[in-house]
Coordinates of C-alpha atoms and ligand atoms in Angstrom, one line a residue:
Chain A
M1 CA -52.3 -30.3 18.6
A2 CA -51.3 -27.1 20.4
N3 CA -51.6 -28.6 23.8
N4 CA -49.8 -31.9 23.9
P5 CA -48.1 -31.5 27.3
T6 CA -45.3 -33.9 26.5
Q7 CA -44.2 -32.3 23.3
F8 CA -42.8 -28.9 22.3
A9 CA -45.1 -26.8 20.2
L10 CA -45.1 -27.6 16.5
L11 CA -43.3 -24.3 15.6
S12 CA -40.7 -25.0 18.3
R13 CA -40.0 -28.4 16.8
I14 CA -39.7 -27.1 13.3
L15 CA -37.4 -24.3 14.3
H16 CA -35.3 -26.8 16.4
W17 CA -34.6 -29.2 13.5
L18 CA -34.2 -26.4 10.9
M19 CA -31.7 -24.5 13.0
A20 CA -29.9 -27.7 14.1
A21 CA -29.2 -28.5 10.4
M22 CA -28.3 -24.9 9.6
L23 CA -25.9 -24.5 12.5
L24 CA -24.2 -27.8 11.8
A25 CA -23.9 -26.8 8.2
M26 CA -22.4 -23.5 9.2
L27 CA -19.8 -25.1 11.4
F28 CA -18.7 -27.4 8.6
I29 CA -18.7 -24.7 6.0
G30 CA -16.8 -22.4 8.4
V31 CA -13.9 -24.8 9.1
A32 CA -13.8 -26.0 5.5
M33 CA -13.7 -22.6 3.9
V34 CA -10.8 -21.2 6.0
A35 CA -8.7 -24.3 5.1
S36 CA -9.5 -24.0 1.4
L37 CA -7.9 -21.8 -1.3
G38 CA -10.1 -23.2 -4.1
N39 CA -13.5 -23.1 -2.4
Y40 CA -13.0 -20.2 0.0
H41 CA -15.0 -17.7 -2.0
R42 CA -17.9 -20.0 -2.9
L43 CA -18.3 -21.1 0.7
V44 CA -17.9 -17.7 2.4
A45 CA -20.6 -16.3 0.0
I46 CA -23.0 -19.0 1.5
H47 CA -21.7 -18.6 5.0
R48 CA -22.5 -14.9 5.5
P49 CA -26.2 -14.9 4.5
L50 CA -26.9 -18.3 6.1
G51 CA -25.4 -17.0 9.3
I52 CA -27.7 -13.9 9.2
M53 CA -30.7 -16.2 8.5
I54 CA -29.7 -18.0 11.7
L55 CA -29.7 -14.8 13.6
I56 CA -33.2 -13.9 12.4
L57 CA -34.5 -17.4 13.2
A58 CA -32.9 -17.3 16.6
A59 CA -34.8 -14.2 17.4
I60 CA -38.1 -15.8 16.3
R61 CA -37.2 -18.9 18.3
L62 CA -36.5 -17.0 21.5
V63 CA -39.8 -15.1 21.3
N64 CA -41.6 -18.4 20.5
R65 CA -40.0 -20.1 23.5
M66 CA -41.1 -17.4 25.8
C67 CA -44.6 -17.5 24.5
T68 CA -45.2 -21.3 24.7
T69 CA -45.3 -23.8 27.5
L70 CA -42.4 -26.1 27.6
P71 CA -43.1 -29.8 28.1
P72 CA -41.8 -31.2 31.4
F73 CA -38.6 -33.1 31.6
P74 CA -39.1 -36.9 31.7
P75 CA -39.1 -38.4 35.2
T76 CA -35.9 -40.3 34.3
M77 CA -33.9 -37.1 34.5
S78 CA -32.4 -36.3 37.9
P79 CA -32.5 -32.7 39.2
L80 CA -28.8 -32.3 38.4
E81 CA -29.4 -33.6 34.9
R82 CA -32.2 -31.1 34.4
R83 CA -30.0 -28.3 35.6
V84 CA -27.3 -29.3 33.2
A85 CA -29.8 -29.6 30.4
S86 CA -31.3 -26.2 31.0
A87 CA -27.8 -24.6 31.3
S88 CA -26.7 -26.2 28.0
E89 CA -29.9 -25.0 26.3
R90 CA -29.2 -21.5 27.6
L91 CA -25.6 -21.7 26.3
L92 CA -26.9 -22.9 22.9
Y93 CA -29.3 -20.0 22.7
T94 CA -26.6 -17.5 23.6
L95 CA -24.3 -18.9 20.9
M96 CA -27.1 -18.8 18.3
F97 CA -27.1 -15.0 18.8
A98 CA -23.4 -14.4 19.6
L99 CA -21.9 -16.3 16.7
P100 CA -23.7 -14.4 13.9
L101 CA -23.4 -11.1 15.8
V102 CA -19.7 -11.6 16.2
G103 CA -19.4 -12.6 12.5
W104 CA -21.3 -9.4 11.5
G105 CA -19.3 -7.3 13.9
M106 CA -15.9 -8.6 12.9
L107 CA -16.6 -7.9 9.2
S108 CA -17.7 -4.4 10.2
A109 CA -14.5 -3.9 12.3
G110 CA -12.4 -5.3 9.4
H111 CA -13.8 -2.6 7.0
Y112 CA -15.5 -5.2 4.9
P113 CA -18.8 -4.7 3.1
I114 CA -21.2 -7.2 4.5
V115 CA -22.6 -8.7 1.3
M116 CA -25.7 -10.8 1.4
F117 CA -27.2 -11.4 -2.1
G118 CA -26.5 -9.3 -5.2
P119 CA -26.5 -5.7 -4.3
W120 CA -28.1 -6.3 -1.0
H121 CA -25.8 -5.9 2.0
L122 CA -26.0 -5.1 5.7
P123 CA -24.7 -1.9 7.3
P124 CA -21.7 -2.1 9.7
I125 CA -22.6 -2.5 13.3
L126 CA -19.1 -1.5 14.6
P127 CA -16.5 1.1 13.6
A128 CA -13.6 -0.1 11.5
N129 CA -10.7 -0.9 13.9
P130 CA -7.8 -3.4 13.5
T131 CA -7.6 -4.5 17.1
L132 CA -11.4 -4.9 17.4
Y133 CA -11.3 -7.0 14.2
A134 CA -8.5 -9.2 15.5
V135 CA -10.3 -9.9 18.8
L136 CA -13.6 -10.6 17.1
R137 CA -12.0 -12.9 14.5
Q138 CA -10.5 -14.9 17.3
T139 CA -13.7 -14.9 19.3
H140 CA -15.7 -16.1 16.2
T141 CA -13.4 -19.2 16.0
L142 CA -13.6 -19.8 19.8
L143 CA -17.3 -19.5 19.9
A144 CA -17.7 -21.8 16.9
Y145 CA -15.6 -24.5 18.6
L146 CA -17.5 -24.0 21.8
L147 CA -20.8 -24.5 19.8
F148 CA -19.5 -27.7 18.3
A149 CA -18.3 -29.1 21.6
T150 CA -21.7 -28.2 23.3
F151 CA -23.5 -29.8 20.4
L152 CA -21.5 -33.0 20.7
A153 CA -22.2 -33.2 24.5
Y154 CA -25.9 -32.4 24.0
L155 CA -26.2 -35.1 21.3
S156 CA -24.4 -37.7 23.5
A157 CA -26.9 -37.0 26.3
V158 CA -29.9 -37.3 23.9
L159 CA -28.5 -40.5 22.4
F160 CA -27.9 -41.9 25.9
H161 CA -31.5 -41.3 26.9
T162 CA -32.9 -42.6 23.6
L163 CA -30.7 -45.8 23.3
I164 CA -29.8 -46.7 26.9
I165 CA -32.6 -45.3 29.2
R166 CA -35.2 -45.5 26.4
D167 CA -37.4 -42.8 28.0
R168 CA -38.6 -41.3 24.7
L169 CA -36.8 -38.1 25.5
L170 CA -36.5 -37.5 21.7
N171 CA -40.3 -37.6 21.3
R172 CA -40.5 -34.2 23.0
M173 CA -38.8 -32.8 19.8
A174 CA -40.1 -35.3 17.2
L175 CA -41.5 -33.5 14.2
W176 CA -44.5 -35.8 14.1
S177 CA -47.1 -35.7 16.8
T178 CA -46.7 -38.5 19.4
R179 CA -50.0 -38.0 21.1
S180 CA -52.2 -40.3 19.0
R181 CA -49.9 -43.3 19.6
K182 CA -49.9 -42.5 23.3
S183 CA -53.6 -42.1 23.7
K184 CA -54.3 -45.3 21.8
R185 CA -51.9 -47.1 24.1
S186 CA -53.4 -45.7 27.3
S187 CA -56.9 -46.7 26.1
T188 CA -55.8 -50.3 25.7
T189 CA -54.2 -50.6 29.1
Chain B
M1 CA -34.6 -16.6 32.7
N2 CA -36.5 -17.3 35.9
E3 CA -39.5 -18.5 34.1
W4 CA -37.3 -20.8 32.2
N5 CA -36.1 -22.5 35.3
A6 CA -39.6 -22.7 36.7
M7 CA -41.0 -24.3 33.6
N8 CA -38.1 -26.8 33.2
S9 CA -38.0 -28.0 36.7
S10 CA -41.8 -28.4 37.0
E11 CA -42.5 -31.2 39.4
P12 CA -43.1 -34.9 38.9
D13 CA -44.2 -35.4 35.4
Q14 CA -47.2 -37.4 34.3
M15 CA -45.5 -39.1 31.5
S16 CA -47.9 -41.8 30.3
E17 CA -45.1 -44.4 30.3
T18 CA -42.1 -45.2 32.5
S19 CA -38.8 -46.2 31.1
P20 CA -38.3 -49.9 30.2
A21 CA -36.2 -52.3 32.2
P22 CA -32.5 -51.5 32.2
L23 CA -30.4 -53.1 29.4
R24 CA -28.3 -56.1 30.0
G25 CA -24.6 -56.7 29.5
G26 CA -24.0 -57.2 25.7
D27 CA -26.8 -55.1 24.5
L28 CA -25.7 -52.2 26.8
V29 CA -22.2 -52.3 25.5
L30 CA -23.3 -52.5 21.9
R31 CA -25.5 -49.4 22.4
L32 CA -22.9 -47.4 24.2
A33 CA -20.4 -48.3 21.4
A34 CA -22.9 -47.1 18.9
I35 CA -23.2 -43.7 20.6
G36 CA -19.4 -43.5 20.8
V37 CA -19.1 -44.3 17.0
V38 CA -21.7 -41.6 16.1
I39 CA -20.1 -38.9 18.3
A40 CA -16.5 -39.8 17.2
G41 CA -17.7 -39.9 13.6
I42 CA -19.2 -36.4 13.6
A43 CA -16.1 -35.1 15.4
G44 CA -13.8 -36.8 12.9
L45 CA -15.7 -35.4 10.0
F46 CA -15.5 -31.9 11.4
L47 CA -11.7 -32.2 11.9
Y48 CA -11.4 -33.7 8.4
A49 CA -13.4 -30.8 6.9
G50 CA -11.1 -28.3 8.7
G51 CA -8.0 -30.0 7.2
W52 CA -6.6 -31.2 10.5
F53 CA -5.6 -34.6 9.1
N54 CA -3.7 -33.0 6.3
P55 CA -1.7 -30.2 7.8
H56 CA 0.7 -30.0 4.9
A57 CA -1.9 -29.6 2.2
L58 CA -1.8 -26.2 0.5
S59 CA -4.1 -23.9 2.4
P60 CA -4.4 -20.2 3.1
A61 CA -2.3 -20.7 6.2
T62 CA 0.5 -22.7 4.5
M63 CA 0.5 -20.2 1.7
I64 CA 0.9 -17.2 4.0
T65 CA 3.5 -19.0 6.1
A66 CA 5.5 -19.6 2.8
F67 CA 5.5 -15.8 2.3
E68 CA 6.9 -15.4 5.8
Q69 CA 9.6 -18.0 5.2
T70 CA 10.8 -16.3 2.0
S71 CA 10.6 -12.7 3.0
G72 CA 11.1 -13.0 6.8
K73 CA 8.4 -12.2 9.3
H74 CA 7.4 -8.5 9.4
P75 CA 4.6 -8.1 11.9
G76 CA 1.9 -5.7 11.1
F77 CA 2.6 -5.6 7.4
R78 CA 1.0 -7.2 4.4
R79 CA 2.6 -10.5 3.6
N80 CA 3.0 -9.5 0.0
H81 CA 3.1 -6.0 -1.5
A82 CA 4.3 -5.0 1.9
K83 CA 5.9 -1.6 1.0
G84 CA 3.3 0.9 0.0
V85 CA 1.7 4.4 0.2
C86 CA -1.9 5.3 0.4
V87 CA -3.9 7.6 -1.9
S88 CA -7.4 8.9 -2.5
G89 CA -9.4 10.6 -5.2
Y90 CA -12.3 9.8 -7.4
F91 CA -13.5 7.8 -10.4
E92 CA -15.6 9.6 -13.1
S93 CA -17.6 7.2 -15.1
N94 CA -18.6 8.3 -18.7
G95 CA -21.5 5.8 -18.8
R96 CA -20.1 3.6 -21.5
G97 CA -19.7 0.7 -19.1
V98 CA -23.5 0.4 -18.6
A99 CA -23.8 -1.6 -21.8
L100 CA -21.5 -4.2 -20.3
S101 CA -22.3 -4.2 -16.6
K102 CA -25.2 -3.1 -14.4
A103 CA -22.7 -2.2 -11.6
V104 CA -23.6 1.1 -10.1
V105 CA -20.0 2.3 -10.6
F106 CA -20.6 2.6 -14.4
L107 CA -23.6 4.9 -14.1
P108 CA -22.4 8.4 -15.4
G109 CA -21.0 10.3 -12.5
R110 CA -18.3 10.4 -9.8
V111 CA -17.5 8.0 -7.0
P112 CA -14.9 8.5 -4.3
I113 CA -11.9 6.0 -4.2
I114 CA -9.2 5.2 -1.7
G115 CA -6.2 3.2 -2.8
R116 CA -2.7 2.1 -2.3
F117 CA 0.4 1.9 -4.5
A118 CA 2.9 -0.8 -3.6
L119 CA 5.9 -2.9 -4.6
A120 CA 5.4 -6.6 -4.8
G121 CA 7.3 -8.7 -2.2
G122 CA 7.0 -9.4 1.5
Q123 CA 9.7 -7.0 2.6
P124 CA 8.3 -3.7 3.9
Y125 CA 11.7 -1.9 3.9
Q126 CA 13.1 -3.1 0.6
A127 CA 14.8 -0.5 -1.5
D128 CA 12.8 0.6 -4.5
A129 CA 13.9 -1.0 -7.7
A130 CA 12.6 -0.4 -11.2
H131 CA 12.1 -4.1 -12.0
T132 CA 10.1 -4.9 -8.9
V133 CA 6.4 -5.4 -9.8
R134 CA 4.4 -2.2 -9.0
S135 CA 0.8 -2.3 -8.0
M136 CA -2.3 -0.2 -7.6
A137 CA -5.0 -1.2 -5.2
L138 CA -8.4 0.6 -5.4
L139 CA -11.6 0.7 -3.3
F140 CA -14.5 2.3 -5.1
K141 CA -17.2 3.5 -2.7
L142 CA -20.5 3.2 -4.5
P143 CA -23.5 5.4 -3.6
D144 CA -25.7 2.4 -2.7
G145 CA -23.2 1.2 -0.1
E146 CA -21.6 -1.5 -2.3
E147 CA -17.9 -1.6 -2.9
W148 CA -15.6 -2.6 -5.7
R149 CA -12.1 -3.5 -4.7
T150 CA -9.4 -4.4 -7.1
G151 CA -5.6 -5.0 -7.0
I152 CA -3.8 -4.6 -10.3
N153 CA -0.2 -5.0 -11.4
N154 CA 2.1 -3.3 -13.9
I155 CA 2.9 -6.6 -15.7
P156 CA 1.2 -8.0 -18.9
V157 CA 0.5 -11.5 -17.5
F158 CA 0.8 -13.2 -14.1
P159 CA 3.8 -15.6 -13.7
V160 CA 1.6 -18.5 -12.5
N161 CA -1.8 -19.8 -13.2
T162 CA -2.6 -21.8 -10.1
A163 CA -2.2 -21.4 -6.3
Q164 CA 0.1 -24.4 -6.3
G165 CA 2.2 -22.7 -9.0
F166 CA 2.5 -19.5 -6.8
Y167 CA 3.5 -21.6 -3.8
D168 CA 6.1 -23.5 -5.8
L169 CA 7.5 -20.2 -7.1
L170 CA 7.7 -18.8 -3.6
L171 CA 9.6 -21.8 -2.3
A172 CA 11.9 -21.7 -5.4
S173 CA 12.7 -18.0 -4.9
A174 CA 13.4 -18.3 -1.2
P175 CA 16.9 -17.1 -0.3
A176 CA 19.2 -20.0 0.4
P177 CA 20.6 -19.7 4.0
A178 CA 24.2 -20.0 2.7
T179 CA 24.2 -17.3 0.0
G180 CA 21.2 -15.2 0.9
K181 CA 20.2 -15.5 -2.7
P182 CA 17.7 -17.7 -4.5
D183 CA 19.1 -21.1 -5.4
P184 CA 19.4 -21.2 -9.3
A185 CA 19.0 -24.9 -9.3
K186 CA 15.6 -24.6 -7.5
M187 CA 14.5 -21.9 -9.9
S188 CA 15.3 -24.0 -13.0
A189 CA 13.5 -27.0 -11.4
F190 CA 10.5 -24.7 -11.0
M191 CA 10.6 -23.6 -14.6
E192 CA 10.8 -27.2 -15.8
K193 CA 7.8 -28.1 -13.7
H194 CA 5.9 -25.0 -14.8
P195 CA 6.5 -24.3 -18.5
E196 CA 3.6 -21.8 -18.4
S197 CA 5.5 -19.7 -15.9
A198 CA 8.7 -19.8 -18.0
K199 CA 6.7 -18.5 -21.0
A200 CA 4.9 -15.8 -18.9
M201 CA 8.1 -14.6 -17.3
Q202 CA 9.7 -14.2 -20.7
L203 CA 6.7 -12.0 -21.8
I204 CA 7.0 -10.0 -18.5
R205 CA 10.7 -9.4 -19.1
S206 CA 10.2 -8.3 -22.7
Q207 CA 7.8 -5.5 -21.7
P208 CA 9.4 -2.0 -21.4
V209 CA 9.4 -0.7 -17.8
S210 CA 8.3 2.9 -17.2
S211 CA 10.0 5.5 -15.1
G212 CA 7.7 5.2 -12.1
F213 CA 4.3 4.5 -10.5
A214 CA 2.7 7.5 -12.3
D215 CA 3.3 6.3 -15.9
S216 CA 2.7 2.6 -15.4
T217 CA -0.2 0.6 -16.8
Y218 CA -1.8 -1.6 -14.2
N219 CA -3.6 -4.8 -15.3
S220 CA -6.2 -7.0 -13.7
L221 CA -4.5 -10.1 -15.1
N222 CA -7.3 -12.3 -13.8
A223 CA -10.5 -12.4 -15.9
F224 CA -13.8 -11.4 -14.5
R225 CA -17.4 -11.5 -15.7
F226 CA -19.6 -8.4 -16.3
I227 CA -23.4 -8.8 -16.3
N228 CA -25.5 -6.1 -17.8
A229 CA -29.2 -5.2 -17.0
Q230 CA -30.4 -7.6 -19.7
G231 CA -28.5 -10.4 -18.0
V232 CA -25.9 -10.7 -20.8
M233 CA -22.6 -11.9 -19.5
T234 CA -19.3 -10.7 -20.9
P235 CA -15.8 -12.0 -20.0
V236 CA -13.5 -9.1 -19.3
R237 CA -10.1 -8.1 -18.1
W238 CA -9.4 -4.5 -17.1
A239 CA -6.5 -2.1 -16.9
M240 CA -5.7 1.4 -15.6
V241 CA -3.9 3.2 -18.5
P242 CA -2.0 6.3 -17.5
V243 CA -2.8 9.8 -18.9
Q244 CA 0.7 10.7 -17.9
P245 CA 3.0 10.0 -20.9
F246 CA 5.2 6.9 -20.8
V247 CA 8.8 7.6 -20.0
P248 CA 11.1 4.6 -20.1
Y249 CA 13.1 4.0 -17.0
H250 CA 16.9 4.5 -17.4
A251 CA 18.7 5.3 -14.2
P252 CA 20.3 2.2 -12.7
D253 CA 18.8 1.5 -9.2
S254 CA 22.3 1.2 -7.7
G255 CA 22.8 4.9 -8.3
Q256 CA 19.8 5.9 -6.2
A257 CA 20.8 7.2 -2.9
D258 CA 17.1 7.4 -1.9
K259 CA 15.8 4.0 -1.0
N260 CA 12.2 5.3 -1.6
Y261 CA 12.9 7.0 -4.9
L262 CA 9.9 5.5 -6.7
F263 CA 7.5 6.4 -3.9
D264 CA 9.0 9.8 -3.4
A265 CA 8.6 10.6 -7.1
L266 CA 4.9 9.5 -6.9
I267 CA 4.4 11.7 -3.9
T268 CA 6.0 14.7 -5.5
S269 CA 3.9 14.4 -8.7
I270 CA 0.6 13.9 -6.8
Q271 CA 1.4 17.0 -4.7
S272 CA 2.0 19.1 -7.8
H273 CA -0.9 17.9 -9.9
P274 CA -3.6 15.2 -9.8
L275 CA -2.6 11.9 -11.6
Q276 CA -5.1 10.3 -14.0
W277 CA -5.7 6.9 -15.5
H278 CA -8.3 5.6 -18.0
L279 CA -10.2 2.5 -17.0
I280 CA -10.1 0.3 -20.1
I281 CA -12.2 -2.8 -20.3
T282 CA -11.0 -5.5 -22.7
I283 CA -13.7 -7.8 -24.0
G284 CA -12.8 -11.5 -24.3
Q285 CA -13.9 -13.5 -27.3
G286 CA -13.5 -17.1 -26.5
D287 CA -10.2 -16.2 -24.8
P288 CA -8.9 -18.1 -21.8
T289 CA -10.4 -16.9 -18.6
A290 CA -8.9 -19.5 -16.3
D291 CA -5.3 -18.9 -17.1
A292 CA -3.6 -15.6 -16.0
T293 CA -0.3 -16.6 -17.6
L294 CA -1.8 -16.2 -21.1
P295 CA -2.2 -12.8 -22.8
W296 CA -5.4 -12.0 -24.8
P297 CA -4.9 -11.1 -28.4
P298 CA -4.1 -7.4 -28.8
D299 CA -6.9 -6.8 -31.3
R300 CA -9.7 -7.4 -28.8
Q301 CA -12.3 -4.7 -28.4
Q302 CA -11.5 -2.2 -25.6
V303 CA -13.9 0.2 -24.0
D304 CA -12.8 3.3 -22.1
V305 CA -15.4 3.5 -19.3
G306 CA -14.1 6.4 -17.3
T307 CA -11.2 8.3 -15.7
L308 CA -9.5 7.7 -12.3
T309 CA -8.1 10.8 -10.6
I310 CA -5.7 10.6 -7.7
N311 CA -5.2 13.8 -5.9
Q312 CA -4.2 13.0 -2.3
V313 CA -1.4 10.9 -0.9
E314 CA -0.8 9.8 2.7
S315 CA 1.5 7.5 4.6
E316 CA 0.2 4.0 5.6
D317 CA 0.8 5.1 9.2
T318 CA -2.2 7.5 9.2
S319 CA -4.3 6.2 6.3
P320 CA -7.3 3.9 6.8
A321 CA -6.2 2.1 3.6
R322 CA -3.6 0.3 5.6
D323 CA -6.3 -1.7 7.3
I324 CA -8.2 -2.6 4.2
N325 CA -8.0 -6.0 2.5
F326 CA -8.1 -5.4 -1.3
D327 CA -9.8 -8.7 -1.9
P328 CA -10.3 -9.1 -5.7
L329 CA -13.7 -10.8 -5.1
I330 CA -15.3 -7.8 -3.3
L331 CA -17.3 -6.9 -6.3
P332 CA -20.6 -4.9 -6.8
S333 CA -23.6 -6.6 -8.3
G334 CA -23.0 -6.7 -12.1
M335 CA -19.5 -8.1 -11.8
S336 CA -18.3 -11.5 -10.7
G337 CA -15.2 -13.6 -10.7
S338 CA -14.4 -15.9 -13.6
D339 CA -13.4 -19.5 -13.5
D340 CA -9.8 -18.4 -12.8
P341 CA -8.7 -20.5 -9.8
L342 CA -6.3 -17.7 -8.7
L343 CA -9.3 -15.5 -7.7
S344 CA -10.6 -17.6 -4.8
A345 CA -7.0 -18.4 -3.8
R346 CA -6.3 -14.7 -3.6
S347 CA -9.4 -14.0 -1.6
A348 CA -8.5 -16.7 0.9
A349 CA -4.8 -15.8 1.1
Y350 CA -5.5 -12.1 1.5
A351 CA -8.0 -12.8 4.3
E352 CA -5.4 -14.9 6.1
S353 CA -2.7 -12.2 5.6
F354 CA -5.2 -9.6 6.8
T355 CA -6.1 -11.5 9.9
R356 CA -2.4 -12.0 10.8
R357 CA -1.4 -8.4 10.3
E358 CA -4.4 -6.9 12.1
S359 CA -3.6 -9.1 15.1
E360 CA 0.0 -7.8 15.3
H361 CA 1.8 -4.7 16.6
K362 CA 2.3 -2.2 13.8
D363 CA 5.7 -0.8 12.9
P364 CA 6.0 2.5 11.0
S365 CA 5.9 2.3 7.3
A366 CA 9.0 2.9 5.2
V367 CA 7.2 5.7 3.4
S368 CA 6.7 7.9 6.5
P369 CA 4.2 10.7 7.2
A370 CA 7.2 13.1 6.9
E371 CA 7.7 12.0 3.3
T372 CA 4.1 12.5 2.3
G373 CA 4.0 15.8 4.1
K374 CA 1.2 14.8 6.4
Ligands
HEM401 C1 -24.5 -18.5 12.8 C2 -23.6 -19.1 13.1 C3 -22.2 -19.1 12.6 C4 -21.3 -20.1 12.8 C5 -21.7 -21.5 13.4 C6 -20.1 -19.8 12.2 C7 -19.0 -20.6 12.2 C8 -17.8 -20.3 11.6 C9 -16.6 -21.1 11.6 C10 -16.5 -22.5 12.3 C11 -15.6 -20.4 11.0 C12 -14.2 -20.9 10.8 C13 -13.4 -20.4 12.0 C14 -11.9 -20.8 12.0 O1 -11.7 -22.1 11.8 O2 -11.1 -20.0 12.2 C15 -16.1 -19.2 10.6 C16 -15.4 -18.2 9.9 C17 -16.0 -17.1 9.3 N1 -17.3 -16.6 9.6 FE1 -18.7 -17.5 10.6 N2 -20.2 -18.5 11.6 C18 -21.4 -18.0 11.9 C19 -22.0 -16.8 11.5 C20 -21.3 -15.9 10.7 C21 -21.9 -14.7 10.2 C22 -23.3 -14.2 10.4 C23 -20.9 -14.1 9.4 C24 -20.9 -12.8 8.7 C25 -21.9 -12.1 8.3 C26 -19.7 -14.9 9.5 C27 -18.5 -14.6 8.8 C28 -17.4 -15.4 8.9 C29 -16.2 -15.2 8.1 C30 -16.0 -14.0 7.1 C31 -15.3 -16.2 8.4 C32 -14.0 -16.4 7.8 C33 -13.0 -15.3 8.0 C34 -11.6 -15.6 7.4 O3 -11.5 -16.0 6.3 O4 -10.7 -15.3 8.2 N3 -20.0 -16.0 10.2 N4 -17.4 -19.1 11.0
HEM402 C1 -2.4 -17.2 -5.8 C2 -1.9 -16.1 -6.2 C3 -1.6 -14.9 -5.3 C4 -1.3 -14.9 -4.0 C5 -1.1 -16.1 -3.0 C6 -1.2 -13.5 -3.6 C7 -0.9 -13.1 -2.3 C8 -1.0 -11.8 -1.9 C9 -1.0 -11.3 -0.5 C10 -0.8 -12.3 0.7 C11 -1.1 -10.0 -0.5 C12 -1.3 -9.1 0.8 C13 -2.8 -9.0 1.1 C14 -3.1 -8.2 2.4 O1 -2.5 -8.4 3.4 O2 -4.0 -7.3 2.3 C15 -1.2 -9.5 -1.8 C16 -1.4 -8.2 -2.2 C17 -1.6 -7.9 -3.6 N1 -1.7 -8.7 -4.7 FE1 -1.5 -10.7 -4.7 N2 -1.4 -12.7 -4.7 C18 -1.7 -13.5 -5.7 C19 -2.0 -13.2 -7.0 C20 -2.2 -11.9 -7.4 C21 -2.6 -11.5 -8.8 C22 -2.9 -12.4 -9.9 C23 -2.6 -10.2 -8.8 C24 -3.0 -9.4 -10.0 C25 -3.0 -8.2 -10.3 C26 -2.2 -9.7 -7.5 C27 -2.1 -8.4 -7.0 C28 -1.9 -7.9 -5.8 C29 -1.9 -6.5 -5.4 C30 -2.2 -5.3 -6.3 C31 -1.7 -6.5 -4.0 C32 -1.6 -5.3 -3.1 C33 -2.9 -4.9 -2.5 C34 -2.6 -3.8 -1.5 O3 -1.9 -2.8 -1.8 O4 -3.2 -3.9 -0.4 N3 -2.0 -10.7 -6.7 N4 -1.1 -10.6 -2.7

């Protein structure tokens, strides 16, 4: 199980799908809450702790990535495509850290308590400062839009491989193991 | 990072299968279209969630822009309650609140507070007037790092009970370009559309007005919930009731040479002796919690849970309280908002006002450091 060379490690695959769902949810909650008077409070109360969960998971994920062997890219990907794919993965990792840190930092700079659940809250990571708050608040929006754009580009590429080239790129990340099917097939050929 | 590249670009891969034959014409187009639909669909949902397709819907941004349209744009200042002065002191709890709420603020003892007195309205240089709504905003700094923030007004009920009502009132009270005064026709149209506001304003007008900030009672208006250690929930409203005796206002405002006469009187009295208020919690008994235009019956049980003492005053120009958002839903554990729709609307609108003013150049406050003697 641990050494299927064409698939990511199981923990990597679980983290991938869990965080994909959480990040997408955060993007939608984020844009919906700042446009809403009636649901603002309810949504922002979910947004803060969910964002911090993402920060924690991102740290686990980075360590996990450095400790496991990545499956090779399929041969259908050109060197250029591989470089673009690696660069976009690196950008996504950066954003997974930057967005929650900027969120936490902007609330610190805005002199807000960083409330998680009940009485549990986080300490400020930056001094209260109006200009710093304003810059980080802008940055939070910009990074969130950048994350969404990167996600769309990334999804387009994966769909292109899966539906057009049909090289089973998605299998690398499938939650189920794809080895058994493969070994069966190779034994029949 | 280098390892990353090395691993990712590892040479010809021994995938057990090669990709199938290329797709032909119709099938290819169909699949490309499917990809396009998925991507456009997700992007569209995202924009829809963010309200892009409905830019005129009532949102925090349209609400705050309406304040700017009625009061003019005054960069750096709060979009409402723009004229103010900052204070500090402490709250001494007598322990009686513990029965109602497990919030740390109600344990017997003292917690530091900072706050701000202000006049309602979006004009930071307006002349003080006795009938302008007065406010007290407080931030209680609790020993466990939690905060309780509250913004309270010297009126018995709020003039509106929904965000839409507030927005309609703003537009109705906007000065007409020709006269520079609100259009009476618009105001009566508003009253007709919002009978709850007409009733509330009558009640507000019938309340005697005190001589200044120091002898005013400030009310939460919105209802909240207290939760005690046993998990029992109590609907409440609160008020800061002055220890300073009530003196009715009399001098007509037009006779006041000092445009800051209310603020200056407050500053003088804080500098001569600390000012005090009792924090009074009113317990609801099946009373409306989602309608700030309705008063609660006067015979409801009230609990005095402690005393607020204000002993320092400082201009906004130098006080950290200028850069604080007194969001009414920043509450310690043991308190939460009620079903009053104004609460979330306030939270959202204050955040938008806060972000705009913190992004702007700051002009000096009308109540200057020279006046506060600092
Ligand atoms: C983890 C990934 C995160 C994502 C993808 C994300 C995304 C977003 C988005 C899309 C918005 C709306 C921006 C706009 O349209 O202007 C937003 C706003 C906001 N975010 Fe995040 N966020 C994340 C983490 C956090 C964290 C960890 C915190 C705080 C602890 C936070 C606090 C906030 C707040 C307070 C706002 C609204 C501020 C306002 O009302 O002006 N975010 N976020
Ligand atoms: C939907 C209804 C309301 C809207 C849209 C609204 C809007 C605003 C805005 C934009 C500010 C400036 C916030 C900032 O920049 O920090 C403000 C301040 C304030 N509001 Fe409201 N408000 C509403 C209802 C209420 C109610 C029901 C109360 C009840 C007591 C209230 C009390 C205050 C006080 C005391 C302040 C001054 C806070 C300070 O000194 O910083 N508001 N309001």
